[in-house]
Amino acid sequence: MALLPPFIRAPRTATSRRARNTAPHLLAGLPADDEVLLDVPDDRLGPALVAAGLGAYGTAAALLADTRERAEWEYRDRYATRLASFARSRPEWFEEWRAAAPRDPDVLLVAAQLAVDRAWRSPARAELLREVSPLITAAAQSDVRDPVPWRIALDHARGTGAGHKYFGELWEAAVRRAPHHYGCHVAAKRYLAESWHGSHRECFDFADRAAQDAPAGSLVQALPVRAAFAYLTDGCGPEVPRARLDDAADRAAVLSARFPASDPWTAEIRNLLTYVLVRLGRREDALAQLRLIGPYATSFPWGRLSDDPLGHFLAVRESVCAGPSGQPPGHPRTGHGERAHPGDH
């Protein structure tokens, strides 16, 4: 388990957890600890997961079909990823769906994501990933408009150590379908981070260009703050100017403000932004994001820093609320080097 950052002092006993319920976060107008939930699905995904838990695939099938028909690619990507994650531990409902409609584009998409997820966690990752290439091809060919199989292909290419030329071909195919698809941009940034290890300025350049080209309400506006997170948790490479980190956080804050408070859809971006703001010593801005987050903690980024993402989030939240005004909660205002867990895909 990664060490907690210096600004965290997370008591782990039941007594101390109860004590925090009278702590400053309640005075700040934030939910009590026992009201905060991790990775809450939105109103569309929730019923599909409940039905899948009961062994029925029809709700999930209807949900993904709707995203495909409406070309809601960001929703489709997120829903397919969550459904594949659920199928990893509860596969019966998906296997029944797959048997009933083996050539369905939605089945093929979830099957490709599920295969990549399973291979990724193996010590023989690269070899196993090469074996699942036909599943990704089948998903891509089942609906030529859909960029999500190409996002999976980008992740797959990173896992197999593909060269820049091949990755560039996949990237061009992805952005032809959806020029501002957030998932594809995140996959590309991750690839660049690994192939240019320590060269965070190139990753920032990519993220900044993408955000500048994207519409104001696009999730791609959050790409620079993901680059900032990678820099702050990597611990290698040359310094990135503090102003660039602040600019990335400011851009993500503008995006956050476009969405309603306590919104599950943007919860991950707000959780990520909160971490970066805390690392930059911007306590008041972090507190503003915590108010927008409300009860919706997310595994990313906290699961990259701790084996207890919810507990880590609550500890950070408590520290932000308890810190003196205008003073960072104990972490250096600049610099980087806090190690995260090894990057997932």
Tab-separated table of C-alpha atoms in Angstrom:
chain	number	residue	atom	x	y	z
A	1	MET	CA	0.000	0.000	0.000
A	2	ALA	CA	1.357	3.399	-0.935
A	3	LEU	CA	2.273	5.738	1.892
A	4	LEU	CA	-0.298	8.417	2.601
A	5	PRO	CA	0.807	11.894	1.549
A	6	PRO	CA	2.172	14.065	4.361
A	7	PHE	CA	-1.005	16.125	4.530
A	8	ILE	CA	-3.072	13.062	5.457
A	9	ARG	CA	-3.470	11.758	8.966
A	10	ALA	CA	-6.114	9.091	8.536
A	11	PRO	CA	-7.306	7.446	11.773
A	12	ARG	CA	-8.595	3.985	11.005
A	13	THR	CA	-10.502	2.913	14.136
A	14	ALA	CA	-14.266	2.903	14.418
A	15	THR	CA	-14.035	5.319	17.335
A	16	SER	CA	-11.988	7.843	15.406
A	17	ARG	CA	-14.236	7.458	12.346
A	18	ARG	CA	-17.244	8.313	14.524
A	19	ALA	CA	-15.372	11.243	15.984
A	20	ARG	CA	-14.869	12.703	12.536
A	21	ASN	CA	-18.644	13.022	12.204
A	22	THR	CA	-18.432	16.091	14.429
A	23	ALA	CA	-15.393	17.450	12.605
A	24	PRO	CA	-15.040	20.545	10.385
A	25	HIS	CA	-16.433	18.993	7.211
A	26	LEU	CA	-19.925	19.172	8.710
A	27	LEU	CA	-19.394	22.845	9.496
A	28	ALA	CA	-18.302	23.299	5.878
A	29	GLY	CA	-21.649	21.996	4.674
A	30	LEU	CA	-20.321	18.637	3.414
A	31	PRO	CA	-22.022	15.261	3.842
A	32	ALA	CA	-21.197	13.108	6.850
A	33	ASP	CA	-18.672	10.325	6.293
A	34	ASP	CA	-21.322	7.609	6.274
A	35	GLU	CA	-23.226	9.448	3.528
A	36	VAL	CA	-20.276	9.403	1.109
A	37	LEU	CA	-20.390	6.619	-1.485
A	38	LEU	CA	-17.737	5.268	-3.834
A	39	ASP	CA	-18.210	5.019	-7.618
A	40	VAL	CA	-21.956	5.595	-7.631
A	41	PRO	CA	-23.465	4.874	-11.069
A	42	ASP	CA	-25.719	7.452	-12.676
A	43	ASP	CA	-29.454	6.994	-13.081
A	44	ARG	CA	-29.056	5.187	-16.412
A	45	LEU	CA	-26.308	2.768	-15.439
A	46	GLY	CA	-27.633	1.958	-11.976
A	47	PRO	CA	-30.655	-0.091	-13.115
A	48	ALA	CA	-28.487	-2.045	-15.587
A	49	LEU	CA	-26.078	-3.036	-12.810
A	50	VAL	CA	-28.932	-3.980	-10.493
A	51	ALA	CA	-30.500	-6.161	-13.186
A	52	ALA	CA	-27.138	-7.753	-13.981
A	53	GLY	CA	-26.726	-8.527	-10.292
A	54	LEU	CA	-29.997	-10.434	-10.528
A	55	GLY	CA	-28.721	-12.323	-13.581
A	56	ALA	CA	-30.632	-10.372	-16.256
A	57	TYR	CA	-28.880	-8.700	-19.180
A	58	GLY	CA	-31.816	-6.970	-20.890
A	59	THR	CA	-31.403	-3.599	-19.160
A	60	ALA	CA	-27.694	-3.449	-19.981
A	61	ALA	CA	-28.404	-4.431	-23.576
A	62	ALA	CA	-31.024	-1.688	-23.928
A	63	LEU	CA	-28.726	0.880	-22.319
A	64	LEU	CA	-25.788	0.243	-24.646
A	65	ALA	CA	-28.045	0.016	-27.692
A	66	ASP	CA	-29.449	3.433	-26.795
A	67	THR	CA	-25.988	4.997	-26.514
A	68	ARG	CA	-25.058	3.550	-29.908
A	69	GLU	CA	-28.222	4.721	-31.622
A	70	ARG	CA	-27.828	8.220	-30.163
A	71	ALA	CA	-24.057	8.303	-30.784
A	72	GLU	CA	-23.490	9.081	-27.090
A	73	TRP	CA	-19.909	7.910	-27.208
A	74	GLU	CA	-18.756	9.275	-23.854
A	75	TYR	CA	-21.626	7.556	-22.063
A	76	ARG	CA	-21.117	4.411	-24.105
A	77	ASP	CA	-17.460	4.236	-23.145
A	78	ARG	CA	-18.126	4.683	-19.450
A	79	TYR	CA	-21.051	2.277	-19.365
A	80	ALA	CA	-19.222	-0.437	-21.322
A	81	THR	CA	-16.245	-0.137	-18.981
A	82	ARG	CA	-18.397	-0.426	-15.856
A	83	LEU	CA	-20.396	-3.335	-17.261
A	84	ALA	CA	-17.208	-5.180	-18.206
A	85	SER	CA	-15.846	-4.570	-14.718
A	86	PHE	CA	-19.019	-6.014	-13.225
A	87	ALA	CA	-18.831	-9.012	-15.565
A	88	ARG	CA	-15.323	-9.769	-14.321
A	89	SER	CA	-16.687	-10.798	-10.946
A	90	ARG	CA	-20.241	-11.738	-11.987
A	91	PRO	CA	-19.948	-13.219	-15.507
A	92	GLU	CA	-23.128	-15.321	-15.718
A	93	TRP	CA	-25.447	-12.592	-16.969
A	94	PHE	CA	-22.964	-11.515	-19.625
A	95	GLU	CA	-22.297	-15.042	-20.846
A	96	GLU	CA	-26.056	-15.518	-21.256
A	97	TRP	CA	-26.270	-12.271	-23.240
A	98	ARG	CA	-23.294	-13.270	-25.356
A	99	ALA	CA	-24.827	-16.654	-26.140
A	100	ALA	CA	-28.107	-15.016	-27.150
A	101	ALA	CA	-26.577	-12.352	-29.412
A	102	PRO	CA	-22.956	-13.226	-30.262
A	103	ARG	CA	-22.670	-10.679	-33.107
A	104	ASP	CA	-24.406	-7.804	-31.376
A	105	PRO	CA	-22.162	-4.683	-31.418
A	106	ASP	CA	-22.801	-4.058	-27.735
A	107	VAL	CA	-21.916	-7.619	-26.766
A	108	LEU	CA	-18.756	-7.415	-28.851
A	109	LEU	CA	-17.783	-4.129	-27.210
A	110	VAL	CA	-18.174	-5.422	-23.652
A	111	ALA	CA	-16.434	-8.683	-24.615
A	112	ALA	CA	-13.420	-6.761	-25.941
A	113	GLN	CA	-13.213	-4.575	-22.830
A	114	LEU	CA	-13.601	-7.595	-20.561
A	115	ALA	CA	-10.855	-9.528	-22.365
A	116	VAL	CA	-8.431	-6.608	-22.114
A	117	ASP	CA	-9.255	-6.153	-18.419
A	118	ARG	CA	-8.556	-9.796	-17.677
A	119	ALA	CA	-5.312	-9.881	-19.637
A	120	TRP	CA	-4.094	-6.637	-18.083
A	121	ARG	CA	-3.968	-8.137	-14.618
A	122	SER	CA	-1.810	-11.102	-15.645
A	123	PRO	CA	1.988	-11.263	-15.365
A	124	ALA	CA	1.858	-12.428	-18.992
A	125	ARG	CA	-0.002	-9.251	-19.973
A	126	ALA	CA	1.608	-8.551	-23.353
A	127	GLU	CA	1.230	-12.131	-24.574
A	128	LEU	CA	-2.381	-12.432	-23.456
A	129	LEU	CA	-3.273	-9.060	-24.908
A	130	ARG	CA	-2.028	-10.143	-28.323
A	131	GLU	CA	-4.413	-13.098	-28.152
A	132	VAL	CA	-7.444	-10.836	-27.661
A	133	SER	CA	-6.756	-8.658	-30.709
A	134	PRO	CA	-9.484	-10.412	-32.778
A	135	LEU	CA	-12.100	-9.419	-30.197
A	136	ILE	CA	-11.184	-5.751	-30.514
A	137	THR	CA	-11.227	-5.992	-34.310
A	138	ALA	CA	-14.672	-7.593	-34.206
A	139	ALA	CA	-15.998	-4.804	-31.970
A	140	ALA	CA	-14.542	-2.121	-34.237
A	141	GLN	CA	-16.020	-3.704	-37.365
A	142	SER	CA	-19.468	-4.181	-35.831
A	143	ASP	CA	-20.193	-0.431	-35.949
A	144	VAL	CA	-17.743	1.649	-37.929
A	145	ARG	CA	-18.965	4.899	-36.326
A	146	ASP	CA	-18.110	3.866	-32.775
A	147	PRO	CA	-14.835	5.261	-31.337
A	148	VAL	CA	-14.963	3.155	-28.164
A	149	PRO	CA	-13.410	0.001	-29.690
A	150	TRP	CA	-10.592	2.263	-30.864
A	151	ARG	CA	-10.093	3.495	-27.307
A	152	ILE	CA	-9.801	-0.153	-26.285
A	153	ALA	CA	-7.342	-0.656	-29.142
A	154	LEU	CA	-5.261	2.273	-27.884
A	155	ASP	CA	-5.114	0.746	-24.403
A	156	HIS	CA	-4.268	-2.605	-25.985
A	157	ALA	CA	-1.422	-1.041	-27.950
A	158	ARG	CA	0.036	0.464	-24.800
A	159	GLY	CA	-0.146	-2.877	-23.009
A	160	THR	CA	1.650	-4.679	-25.820
A	161	GLY	CA	4.343	-2.021	-26.169
A	162	ALA	CA	3.336	-1.040	-29.693
A	163	GLY	CA	5.525	1.430	-31.545
A	164	HIS	CA	4.645	5.039	-32.275
A	165	LYS	CA	3.816	4.413	-35.919
A	166	TYR	CA	1.201	1.761	-35.203
A	167	PHE	CA	-0.200	3.733	-32.277
A	168	GLY	CA	-0.459	6.807	-34.499
A	169	GLU	CA	-2.526	4.854	-37.028
A	170	LEU	CA	-4.925	3.765	-34.287
A	171	TRP	CA	-5.110	7.323	-32.991
A	172	GLU	CA	-5.984	8.713	-36.410
A	173	ALA	CA	-8.743	6.129	-36.796
A	174	ALA	CA	-10.125	7.015	-33.363
A	175	VAL	CA	-10.236	10.781	-33.842
A	176	ARG	CA	-11.798	10.429	-37.298
A	177	ARG	CA	-14.788	8.946	-35.549
A	178	ALA	CA	-14.916	11.352	-32.599
A	179	PRO	CA	-12.348	14.178	-32.595
A	180	HIS	CA	-12.905	15.080	-28.953
A	181	HIS	CA	-13.620	11.709	-27.372
A	182	TYR	CA	-12.304	11.878	-23.810
A	183	GLY	CA	-11.556	8.172	-23.433
A	184	CYS	CA	-9.381	8.083	-26.539
A	185	HIS	CA	-7.492	11.166	-25.381
A	186	VAL	CA	-6.873	9.641	-21.953
A	187	ALA	CA	-5.604	6.452	-23.619
A	188	ALA	CA	-3.261	8.476	-25.833
A	189	LYS	CA	-1.936	10.491	-22.881
A	190	ARG	CA	-1.223	7.292	-20.974
A	191	TYR	CA	0.642	5.852	-23.930
A	192	LEU	CA	2.740	8.987	-24.249
A	193	ALA	CA	3.460	8.971	-20.528
A	194	GLU	CA	4.867	5.439	-20.736
A	195	SER	CA	6.712	5.756	-24.043
A	196	TRP	CA	8.168	9.149	-23.027
A	197	HIS	CA	8.700	8.185	-19.398
A	198	GLY	CA	9.626	11.231	-17.359
A	199	SER	CA	8.976	13.611	-20.244
A	200	HIS	CA	5.964	15.265	-18.705
A	201	ARG	CA	6.247	18.385	-20.809
A	202	GLU	CA	5.369	16.409	-23.942
A	203	CYS	CA	2.322	15.004	-22.154
A	204	PHE	CA	1.313	18.490	-21.067
A	205	ASP	CA	1.788	19.749	-24.631
A	206	PHE	CA	-0.516	17.017	-25.931
A	207	ALA	CA	-3.108	17.634	-23.208
A	208	ASP	CA	-3.059	21.409	-23.656
A	209	ARG	CA	-3.443	21.214	-27.437
A	210	ALA	CA	-6.342	18.789	-27.113
A	211	ALA	CA	-8.100	20.972	-24.532
A	212	GLN	CA	-7.615	24.132	-26.595
A	213	ASP	CA	-9.174	22.440	-29.628
A	214	ALA	CA	-12.117	20.915	-27.731
A	215	PRO	CA	-15.488	22.560	-27.038
A	216	ALA	CA	-15.835	24.311	-23.695
A	217	GLY	CA	-18.093	21.617	-22.249
A	218	SER	CA	-16.022	18.656	-23.451
A	219	LEU	CA	-14.479	16.342	-20.871
A	220	VAL	CA	-11.222	16.784	-22.805
A	221	GLN	CA	-10.920	20.084	-20.901
A	222	ALA	CA	-9.875	17.896	-17.946
A	223	LEU	CA	-6.973	16.285	-19.821
A	224	PRO	CA	-4.341	18.804	-18.595
A	225	VAL	CA	-5.277	18.151	-14.963
A	226	ARG	CA	-4.728	14.442	-15.615
A	227	ALA	CA	-1.270	15.380	-16.893
A	228	ALA	CA	-0.755	17.352	-13.687
A	229	PHE	CA	-1.775	14.343	-11.602
A	230	ALA	CA	0.677	12.122	-13.484
A	231	TYR	CA	3.451	14.634	-12.901
A	232	LEU	CA	2.703	15.076	-9.200
A	233	THR	CA	2.651	11.312	-8.558
A	234	ASP	CA	5.492	10.233	-10.835
A	235	GLY	CA	8.607	11.530	-9.151
A	236	CYS	CA	10.824	11.626	-12.231
A	237	GLY	CA	11.650	13.916	-15.084
A	238	PRO	CA	12.334	17.643	-15.187
A	239	GLU	CA	10.273	20.171	-13.290
A	240	VAL	CA	7.062	21.453	-14.844
A	241	PRO	CA	6.512	25.160	-14.091
A	242	ARG	CA	4.073	25.820	-11.273
A	243	ALA	CA	2.071	28.128	-13.530
A	244	ARG	CA	1.378	25.242	-15.892
A	245	LEU	CA	0.005	23.128	-13.058
A	246	ASP	CA	-2.211	25.997	-11.928
A	247	ASP	CA	-3.451	26.564	-15.477
A	248	ALA	CA	-4.409	22.881	-15.752
A	249	ALA	CA	-6.326	23.071	-12.475
A	250	ASP	CA	-8.035	26.315	-13.484
A	251	ARG	CA	-9.177	24.817	-16.790
A	252	ALA	CA	-10.661	21.799	-15.019
A	253	ALA	CA	-12.365	24.072	-12.475
A	254	VAL	CA	-14.069	25.993	-15.300
A	255	LEU	CA	-15.297	22.668	-16.714
A	256	SER	CA	-16.502	21.556	-13.276
A	257	ALA	CA	-18.512	24.755	-12.890
A	258	ARG	CA	-20.490	23.951	-16.040
A	259	PHE	CA	-22.117	20.941	-14.366
A	260	PRO	CA	-24.532	20.771	-11.429
A	261	ALA	CA	-23.335	20.039	-7.910
A	262	SER	CA	-23.427	16.429	-6.693
A	263	ASP	CA	-23.281	15.138	-10.256
A	264	PRO	CA	-22.125	11.508	-10.627
A	265	TRP	CA	-21.117	12.122	-14.252
A	266	THR	CA	-18.366	14.609	-13.364
A	267	ALA	CA	-17.506	13.133	-9.954
A	268	GLU	CA	-14.248	11.568	-11.138
A	269	ILE	CA	-12.990	14.801	-12.678
A	270	ARG	CA	-13.861	16.709	-9.506
A	271	ASN	CA	-12.142	14.117	-7.298
A	272	LEU	CA	-9.055	14.300	-9.494
A	273	LEU	CA	-9.091	18.099	-9.471
A	274	THR	CA	-9.412	18.110	-5.678
A	275	TYR	CA	-6.273	16.014	-5.339
A	276	VAL	CA	-4.292	18.329	-7.618
A	277	LEU	CA	-5.557	21.459	-5.849
A	278	VAL	CA	-4.570	20.032	-2.478
A	279	ARG	CA	-1.105	19.176	-3.759
A	280	LEU	CA	-0.786	22.749	-5.024
A	281	GLY	CA	-1.789	24.139	-1.639
A	282	ARG	CA	-4.989	25.714	-2.986
A	283	ARG	CA	-7.155	24.836	-0.008
A	284	GLU	CA	-10.108	27.130	-0.687
A	285	ASP	CA	-10.364	25.935	-4.285
A	286	ALA	CA	-10.174	22.320	-3.102
A	287	LEU	CA	-12.945	22.995	-0.594
A	288	ALA	CA	-15.102	24.433	-3.386
A	289	GLN	CA	-14.663	21.215	-5.370
A	290	LEU	CA	-15.476	19.100	-2.315
A	291	ARG	CA	-18.764	20.950	-2.038
A	292	LEU	CA	-19.481	20.201	-5.702
A	293	ILE	CA	-18.509	16.540	-5.210
A	294	GLY	CA	-21.011	16.131	-2.382
A	295	PRO	CA	-21.409	12.410	-1.562
A	296	TYR	CA	-19.689	11.063	-4.696
A	297	ALA	CA	-16.148	9.793	-4.109
A	298	THR	CA	-14.456	7.891	-6.949
A	299	SER	CA	-11.795	5.190	-7.030
A	300	PHE	CA	-9.668	7.331	-9.329
A	301	PRO	CA	-7.499	9.030	-8.187
A	302	TRP	CA	-7.657	7.801	-4.592
A	303	GLY	CA	-7.292	4.120	-5.501
A	304	ARG	CA	-4.014	4.973	-7.199
A	305	LEU	CA	-2.692	6.226	-3.856
A	306	SER	CA	-4.185	3.822	-1.334
A	307	ASP	CA	-5.786	0.397	-1.028
A	308	ASP	CA	-8.702	2.158	0.679
A	309	PRO	CA	-9.834	4.829	-1.803
A	310	LEU	CA	-12.909	5.864	0.172
A	311	GLY	CA	-10.962	6.163	3.404
A	312	HIS	CA	-8.259	8.135	1.615
A	313	PHE	CA	-10.814	10.537	0.158
A	314	LEU	CA	-12.415	11.065	3.566
A	315	ALA	CA	-9.025	11.724	5.160
A	316	VAL	CA	-8.115	14.270	2.495
A	317	ARG	CA	-11.509	15.920	2.869
A	318	GLU	CA	-11.106	16.156	6.640
A	319	SER	CA	-7.638	17.623	6.301
A	320	VAL	CA	-8.807	20.255	3.800
A	321	CYS	CA	-11.685	21.274	6.049
A	322	ALA	CA	-9.499	21.430	9.166
A	323	GLY	CA	-6.661	23.433	7.592
A	324	PRO	CA	-6.305	27.116	8.452
A	325	SER	CA	-7.610	29.506	5.808
A	326	GLY	CA	-5.098	30.271	3.080
A	327	GLN	CA	-2.710	27.610	4.336
A	328	PRO	CA	-2.057	24.298	2.552
A	329	PRO	CA	-2.768	21.252	4.746
A	330	GLY	CA	0.850	20.295	5.270
A	331	HIS	CA	2.058	19.455	1.777
A	332	PRO	CA	4.663	21.429	-0.176
A	333	ARG	CA	3.171	24.034	-2.492
A	334	THR	CA	5.225	22.888	-5.450
A	335	GLY	CA	7.325	19.981	-6.614
A	336	HIS	CA	6.352	16.378	-7.209
A	337	GLY	CA	7.293	12.909	-6.257
A	338	GLU	CA	4.448	11.206	-4.383
A	339	ARG	CA	4.342	7.683	-5.727
A	340	ALA	CA	1.072	6.269	-6.908
A	341	HIS	CA	0.316	2.608	-7.376
A	342	PRO	CA	1.388	1.269	-10.788
A	343	GLY	CA	-0.852	2.702	-13.481
A	344	ASP	CA	-3.881	0.721	-14.523
A	345	HIS	CA	-5.371	0.949	-17.977
